[in-house]
PDB file of C-alpha atoms in Angstrom:
ATOM      1  CA  PRO A  19      -5.265 -18.444  11.664  1.00  0.00           C
ATOM      2  CA  GLN A  20      -7.620 -15.109  12.294  1.00  0.00           C
ATOM      3  CA  SER A  21      -7.373 -11.104  10.520  1.00  0.00           C
ATOM      4  CA  ALA A  22      -6.044  -8.580  13.292  1.00  0.00           C
ATOM      5  CA  SER A  23      -8.231  -6.177  13.139  1.00  0.00           C
ATOM      6  CA  VAL A  24      -7.842  -2.194  12.505  1.00  0.00           C
ATOM      7  CA  SER A  25     -10.259   0.723  13.069  1.00  0.00           C
ATOM      8  CA  VAL A  26      -9.043   3.596  11.742  1.00  0.00           C
ATOM      9  CA  GLU A  27     -10.668   6.316  13.999  1.00  0.00           C
ATOM     10  CA  LEU A  28     -12.427   9.547  12.471  1.00  0.00           C
ATOM     11  CA  SER A  29     -12.642  11.659  15.926  1.00  0.00           C
ATOM     12  CA  PHE A  30      -9.373  14.100  14.394  1.00  0.00           C
ATOM     13  CA  GLY A  31     -11.280  16.150  11.866  1.00  0.00           C
ATOM     14  CA  GLU A  32     -11.849  19.550  14.012  1.00  0.00           C
ATOM     15  CA  ALA A  33      -7.802  19.298  13.564  1.00  0.00           C
ATOM     16  CA  MET A  34      -7.371  19.664  10.158  1.00  0.00           C
ATOM     17  CA  SER A  35      -8.480  22.288   7.574  1.00  0.00           C
ATOM     18  CA  SER A  36     -11.007  21.557   4.872  1.00  0.00           C
ATOM     19  CA  ARG A  37      -8.349  21.034   2.049  1.00  0.00           C
ATOM     20  CA  GLU A  38      -6.617  18.426   4.609  1.00  0.00           C
ATOM     21  CA  ARG A  39     -10.286  16.723   5.179  1.00  0.00           C
ATOM     22  CA  ARG A  40     -10.799  16.092   1.472  1.00  0.00           C
ATOM     23  CA  SER A  41      -7.131  14.322   1.786  1.00  0.00           C
ATOM     24  CA  LEU A  42      -8.960  11.850   4.403  1.00  0.00           C
ATOM     25  CA  SER A  43     -11.335  10.929   2.317  1.00  0.00           C
ATOM     26  CA  ARG A  44      -8.843   9.946  -0.784  1.00  0.00           C
ATOM     27  CA  GLN A  45      -7.240   8.067   1.663  1.00  0.00           C
ATOM     28  CA  LEU A  46      -8.864   6.121   3.126  1.00  0.00           C
ATOM     29  CA  VAL A  47     -10.717   4.867  -0.831  1.00  0.00           C
ATOM     30  CA  ARG A  48      -7.067   4.119  -1.653  1.00  0.00           C
ATOM     31  CA  ALA A  49      -6.431   2.199   2.493  1.00  0.00           C
ATOM     32  CA  TYR A  50      -9.678   0.093   1.446  1.00  0.00           C
ATOM     33  CA  GLY A  51      -8.550  -0.999  -1.937  1.00  0.00           C
ATOM     34  CA  ALA A  52      -4.872  -1.960  -0.154  1.00  0.00           C
ATOM     35  CA  ASN A  53      -6.469  -3.975   2.393  1.00  0.00           C
ATOM     36  CA  ARG A  54      -8.864  -5.620   0.124  1.00  0.00           C
ATOM     37  CA  GLY A  55      -6.149  -6.552  -1.922  1.00  0.00           C
ATOM     38  CA  ALA A  56      -4.078  -7.776   0.380  1.00  0.00           C
ATOM     39  CA  PRO A  57      -3.292 -11.514  -0.063  1.00  0.00           C
ATOM     40  CA  HIS A  58      -5.304 -12.000   3.479  1.00  0.00           C
ATOM     41  CA  PRO A  59      -7.284  -8.772   4.225  1.00  0.00           C
ATOM     42  CA  LEU A  60      -7.503  -6.616   7.733  1.00  0.00           C
ATOM     43  CA  ARG A  61     -11.007  -7.041   8.917  1.00  0.00           C
ATOM     44  CA  LEU A  62     -10.992  -3.018   9.141  1.00  0.00           C
ATOM     45  CA  SER A  63     -13.972  -0.866  10.912  1.00  0.00           C
ATOM     46  CA  PHE A  64     -13.592   3.105  10.470  1.00  0.00           C
ATOM     47  CA  SER A  65     -14.451   4.441  13.996  1.00  0.00           C
ATOM     48  CA  ALA A  66     -16.061   8.050  15.128  1.00  0.00           C
ATOM     49  CA  LEU A  67     -18.399   8.322  12.235  1.00  0.00           C
ATOM     50  CA  ASP A  68     -21.298   9.767  14.064  1.00  0.00           C
ATOM     51  CA  GLU A  69     -18.557  12.816  14.324  1.00  0.00           C
ATOM     52  CA  ALA A  70     -16.458  11.850  11.079  1.00  0.00           C
ATOM     53  CA  SER A  71     -15.864  15.781   9.076  1.00  0.00           C
ATOM     54  CA  LEU A  72     -14.683  13.496   6.100  1.00  0.00           C
ATOM     55  CA  HIS A  73     -16.481  15.275   2.594  1.00  0.00           C
ATOM     56  CA  PRO A  74     -20.059  14.346   2.153  1.00  0.00           C
ATOM     57  CA  ASP A  75     -20.435  11.956  -0.651  1.00  0.00           C
ATOM     58  CA  MET A  76     -17.262  10.129   0.288  1.00  0.00           C
ATOM     59  CA  LEU A  77     -19.367   9.108   3.295  1.00  0.00           C
ATOM     60  CA  HIS A  78     -22.864   8.055   1.464  1.00  0.00           C
ATOM     61  CA  ARG A  79     -21.563   6.934  -1.796  1.00  0.00           C
ATOM     62  CA  ASP A  80     -18.179   4.843  -0.767  1.00  0.00           C
ATOM     63  CA  LEU A  81     -18.394   4.129   3.233  1.00  0.00           C
ATOM     64  CA  ALA A  82     -21.658   3.003   2.706  1.00  0.00           C
ATOM     65  CA  ARG A  83     -20.948  -0.047  -0.004  1.00  0.00           C
ATOM     66  CA  TRP A  84     -17.787  -1.181   1.516  1.00  0.00           C
ATOM     67  CA  ASP A  85     -17.387  -4.288   3.019  1.00  0.00           C
ATOM     68  CA  CYS A  86     -16.507  -3.450   6.304  1.00  0.00           C
ATOM     69  CA  GLN A  87     -17.384  -2.813  10.087  1.00  0.00           C
ATOM     70  CA  ARG A  88     -18.894   1.175  10.566  1.00  0.00           C
ATOM     71  CA  VAL A  89     -18.668   1.966  13.896  1.00  0.00           C
ATOM     72  CA  GLY A  90     -20.718   5.067  15.219  1.00  0.00           C
ATOM     73  CA  GLU A  91     -19.250   6.412  18.596  1.00  0.00           C
ATOM     74  CA  ARG A  92     -15.188   6.604  18.792  1.00  0.00           C
ATOM     75  CA  ALA A  93     -12.984   3.716  19.321  1.00  0.00           C
ATOM     76  CA  ASP A  94     -12.604   4.148  22.562  1.00  0.00           C
ATOM     77  CA  VAL A  95     -16.025   3.789  23.824  1.00  0.00           C
ATOM     78  CA  ARG A  96     -16.281   0.909  21.332  1.00  0.00           C
ATOM     79  CA  TRP A  97     -14.170  -1.020  23.033  1.00  0.00           C
ATOM     80  CA  PRO A  98     -12.973  -2.043  26.343  1.00  0.00           C
ATOM     81  CA  ALA A  99      -9.165  -0.030  26.821  1.00  0.00           C
ATOM     82  CA  ASP A 100      -7.387  -3.488  27.448  1.00  0.00           C
ATOM     83  CA  GLU A 101      -8.570  -4.511  23.953  1.00  0.00           C
ATOM     84  CA  LEU A 102      -7.409  -1.397  21.918  1.00  0.00           C
ATOM     85  CA  VAL A 103      -3.992  -0.778  20.836  1.00  0.00           C
ATOM     86  CA  TRP A 104      -2.906   2.377  19.718  1.00  0.00           C
ATOM     87  CA  LEU A 105      -0.967   3.048  16.895  1.00  0.00           C
ATOM     88  CA  SER A 106       1.582   6.130  17.351  1.00  0.00           C
ATOM     89  CA  PRO A 107       4.362   7.116  16.298  1.00  0.00           C
ATOM     90  CA  ASP A 108       5.274   9.220  19.339  1.00  0.00           C
ATOM     91  CA  ALA A 109       5.098   5.670  21.462  1.00  0.00           C
ATOM     92  CA  GLY A 110       8.529   4.218  22.636  1.00  0.00           C
ATOM     93  CA  GLU A 111       7.468   1.031  22.177  1.00  0.00           C
ATOM     94  CA  PRO A 112       7.228  -0.906  18.503  1.00  0.00           C
ATOM     95  CA  LEU A 113       4.365  -3.564  17.495  1.00  0.00           C
ATOM     96  CA  SER A 114       6.338  -6.080  16.651  1.00  0.00           C
ATOM     97  CA  THR A 115       3.523  -8.836  15.954  1.00  0.00           C
ATOM     98  CA  LEU A 116       0.231  -8.899  15.571  1.00  0.00           C
ATOM     99  CA  ASP A 117      -2.622  -9.923  17.963  1.00  0.00           C
ATOM    100  CA  PRO A 118      -5.890 -10.763  16.736  1.00  0.00           C
ATOM    101  CA  ASP A 119      -7.540  -9.752  19.849  1.00  0.00           C
ATOM    102  CA  VAL A 120      -6.786  -7.027  19.658  1.00  0.00           C
ATOM    103  CA  THR A 121      -8.272  -3.847  17.457  1.00  0.00           C
ATOM    104  CA  TYR A 122      -4.782  -1.560  16.267  1.00  0.00           C
ATOM    105  CA  VAL A 123      -6.729   2.073  16.104  1.00  0.00           C
ATOM    106  CA  VAL A 124      -4.631   4.310  13.562  1.00  0.00           C
ATOM    107  CA  SER A 125      -5.990   7.766  13.821  1.00  0.00           C
ATOM    108  CA  GLY A 126      -7.467   9.717  10.400  1.00  0.00           C
ATOM    109  CA  LEU A 127      -5.126  12.281  10.126  1.00  0.00           C
ATOM    110  CA  VAL A 128      -3.632  13.088   7.468  1.00  0.00           C
ATOM    111  CA  ASP A 129       0.491  13.922   7.113  1.00  0.00           C
ATOM    112  CA  ARG A 130       0.068  16.817   6.760  1.00  0.00           C
ATOM    113  CA  SER A 131      -0.928  17.524   9.919  1.00  0.00           C
ATOM    114  CA  VAL A 132       1.806  16.483  12.101  1.00  0.00           C
ATOM    115  CA  LEU A 133       0.087  16.680  15.550  1.00  0.00           C
ATOM    116  CA  SER A 134       2.410  15.828  17.615  1.00  0.00           C
ATOM    117  CA  GLY A 135       1.467  13.615  20.642  1.00  0.00           C
ATOM    118  CA  ARG A 136      -2.044  13.766  19.678  1.00  0.00           C
ATOM    119  CA  SER A 137      -3.029   9.664  19.088  1.00  0.00           C
ATOM    120  CA  LEU A 138      -0.644   9.031  22.299  1.00  0.00           C
ATOM    121  CA  GLU A 139      -2.688  11.649  24.263  1.00  0.00           C
ATOM    122  CA  ARG A 140      -5.986  10.063  23.228  1.00  0.00           C
ATOM    123  CA  SER A 141      -4.179   6.603  24.339  1.00  0.00           C
ATOM    124  CA  ARG A 142      -3.611   7.295  27.711  1.00  0.00           C
ATOM    125  CA  ALA A 143      -6.917   9.247  28.411  1.00  0.00           C
ATOM    126  CA  ALA A 144      -8.092   5.799  27.373  1.00  0.00           C
ATOM    127  CA  GLY A 145      -6.373   4.347  29.707  1.00  0.00           C
ATOM    128  CA  GLY A 146      -5.349   1.693  26.480  1.00  0.00           C
ATOM    129  CA  ARG A 147      -1.758   0.492  25.362  1.00  0.00           C
ATOM    130  CA  ALA A 148       0.187   2.915  22.423  1.00  0.00           C
ATOM    131  CA  VAL A 149       2.686   1.451  20.033  1.00  0.00           C
ATOM    132  CA  ARG A 150       4.663   2.356  17.228  1.00  0.00           C
ATOM    133  CA  LEU A 151       5.111   1.007  14.062  1.00  0.00           C
ATOM    134  CA  PRO A 152       9.138  -0.402  13.970  1.00  0.00           C
ATOM    135  CA  LEU A 153      10.880   2.041  11.665  1.00  0.00           C
ATOM    136  CA  ARG A 154      14.060   2.403  13.396  1.00  0.00           C
ATOM    137  CA  GLU A 155      14.138  -1.486  13.308  1.00  0.00           C
ATOM    138  CA  CYS A 156      13.184  -2.141   9.788  1.00  0.00           C
ATOM    139  CA  ALA A 157      12.906   0.170   7.906  1.00  0.00           C
ATOM    140  CA  PRO A 158      16.025   0.647   5.328  1.00  0.00           C
ATOM    141  CA  ARG A 159      16.981   3.607   6.839  1.00  0.00           C
ATOM    142  CA  PRO A 160      16.390   4.049  11.133  1.00  0.00           C
ATOM    143  CA  ASP A 161      16.160   7.865  10.478  1.00  0.00           C
ATOM    144  CA  VAL A 162      12.647   7.914   7.931  1.00  0.00           C
ATOM    145  CA  HIS A 163       9.922  10.341   8.829  1.00  0.00           C
ATOM    146  CA  PRO A 164       7.973   8.442  11.809  1.00  0.00           C
ATOM    147  CA  ILE A 165       4.858  10.224  10.461  1.00  0.00           C
ATOM    148  CA  LEU A 166       3.357   8.083   7.707  1.00  0.00           C
ATOM    149  CA  SER A 167      -0.179   8.902   5.808  1.00  0.00           C
ATOM    150  CA  VAL A 168      -3.191   6.276   6.816  1.00  0.00           C
ATOM    151  CA  VAL A 169      -3.273   4.626   3.858  1.00  0.00           C
ATOM    152  CA  SER A 170       0.867   3.662   4.478  1.00  0.00           C
ATOM    153  CA  VAL A 171       0.564   2.476   7.932  1.00  0.00           C
ATOM    154  CA  VAL A 172      -3.144   0.218   6.650  1.00  0.00           C
ATOM    155  CA  SER A 173      -0.807  -0.928   3.348  1.00  0.00           C
ATOM    156  CA  MET A 174       1.827  -2.536   6.679  1.00  0.00           C
ATOM    157  CA  LEU A 175       0.224  -3.963   8.530  1.00  0.00           C
ATOM    158  CA  ALA A 176      -2.111  -5.919   5.646  1.00  0.00           C
ATOM    159  CA  ALA A 177       1.427  -6.582   4.437  1.00  0.00           C
ATOM    160  CA  VAL A 178       2.416  -8.091   7.717  1.00  0.00           C
ATOM    161  CA  ASN A 179      -1.314  -9.601   8.500  1.00  0.00           C
ATOM    162  CA  SER A 180      -0.822 -11.478   4.697  1.00  0.00           C
ATOM    163  CA  GLY A 181       2.401 -12.830   6.015  1.00  0.00           C
ATOM    164  CA  ALA A 182       5.421 -10.734   4.887  1.00  0.00           C
ATOM    165  CA  SER A 183       7.852  -9.774   7.221  1.00  0.00           C
ATOM    166  CA  TRP A 184       7.901  -5.755   9.246  1.00  0.00           C
ATOM    167  CA  GLU A 185      11.014  -5.260   6.608  1.00  0.00           C
ATOM    168  CA  GLU A 186       8.840  -6.343   3.376  1.00  0.00           C
ATOM    169  CA  ALA A 187       5.901  -4.471   5.005  1.00  0.00           C
ATOM    170  CA  ILE A 188       7.564  -1.178   5.266  1.00  0.00           C
ATOM    171  CA  GLY A 189      10.208  -1.572   2.303  1.00  0.00           C
ATOM    172  CA  ALA A 190       6.952  -1.999  -0.065  1.00  0.00           C
ATOM    173  CA  ALA A 191       4.360   0.860   1.450  1.00  0.00           C
ATOM    174  CA  LEU A 192       6.940   3.123   2.343  1.00  0.00           C
ATOM    175  CA  PRO A 193       6.451   6.075   0.363  1.00  0.00           C
ATOM    176  CA  LYS A 194       9.826   6.392  -1.880  1.00  0.00           C
ATOM    177  CA  ARG A 195       9.999  10.432  -1.242  1.00  0.00           C
ATOM    178  CA  PHE A 196      10.940   9.795   2.325  1.00  0.00           C
ATOM    179  CA  MET A 197      13.529   7.603   1.673  1.00  0.00           C
ATOM    180  CA  GLU A 198      14.922   9.960  -0.590  1.00  0.00           C
ATOM    181  CA  ARG A 199      14.699  12.736   1.261  1.00  0.00           C
ATOM    182  CA  ARG A 200      16.694  11.369   4.641  1.00  0.00           C
ATOM    183  CA  GLU A 201      19.200   9.948   1.197  1.00  0.00           C
ATOM    184  CA  ALA A 202      19.894  13.880   0.154  1.00  0.00           C
ATOM    185  CA  GLU A 203      20.500  15.332   3.489  1.00  0.00           C
ATOM    186  CA  ALA A 204      22.850  12.015   4.310  1.00  0.00           C
ATOM    187  CA  ALA A 205      24.741  13.491   1.242  1.00  0.00           C
ATOM    188  CA  ALA A 206      24.644  16.834   2.788  1.00  0.00           C
ATOM    189  CA  ARG A 207      26.124  15.665   5.482  1.00  0.00           C
ATOM    190  CA  GLY A 208      28.664  13.464   4.027  1.00  0.00           C
ATOM    191  CA  GLU A 209      27.411  10.578   5.269  1.00  0.00           C
ATOM    192  CA  GLY A 210      26.857   7.120   4.026  1.00  0.00           C
ATOM    193  CA  ALA A 211      23.447   5.493   2.863  1.00  0.00           C
ATOM    194  CA  GLY A 212      22.056   3.783   5.518  1.00  0.00           C
ATOM    195  CA  GLY A 213      23.521   5.992   8.413  1.00  0.00           C
ATOM    196  CA  GLY A 214      22.244   8.971   9.807  1.00  0.00           C
ATOM    197  CA  ARG A 215      21.285   9.895  12.872  1.00  0.00           C
ATOM    198  CA  LEU A 216      17.895   8.987  14.804  1.00  0.00           C
ATOM    199  CA  VAL A 217      15.375  12.591  14.217  1.00  0.00           C
TER     200      VAL A 217
END
């Protein structure tokens, strides 16, 4: 079967500090490696390279030699709106299956930059569809923090593309600190390990 297409959108650089942009550069290296190591890798691309505020060495040294599609323009310029699905933690609809006929857009923002609604706003401006990862439905806890790193998102998508269930993919890629934080909060409130209210 054809792999799903995923593009990491790199036009959010001005919303991040120089430290966060360096962190994003490192995350892109790890995300690329995670996808390459998957049994059935995604068709991975990086969009908005013409305006990407990444560490210059990373742009020249790593991206230039990666086996991926490099797109100069933004995703909403490169692909028609009906062929794009934006991943946003603020979207209401959960992603259930991967469609090889569309491109899923992952916003290139580090998890320290909690810019609520930014990817959802971008999808609406482009006339596209937005979905969220099914964390509430499939994560070990329904109240894990919905803001994930690019590495975690690409890893989850690559695992599902390779045949894993969402439960397996999320459980493997979800940072342990997310679970530990929620477990500690639940313990402080006197709740059970699997409980907690959505936040």
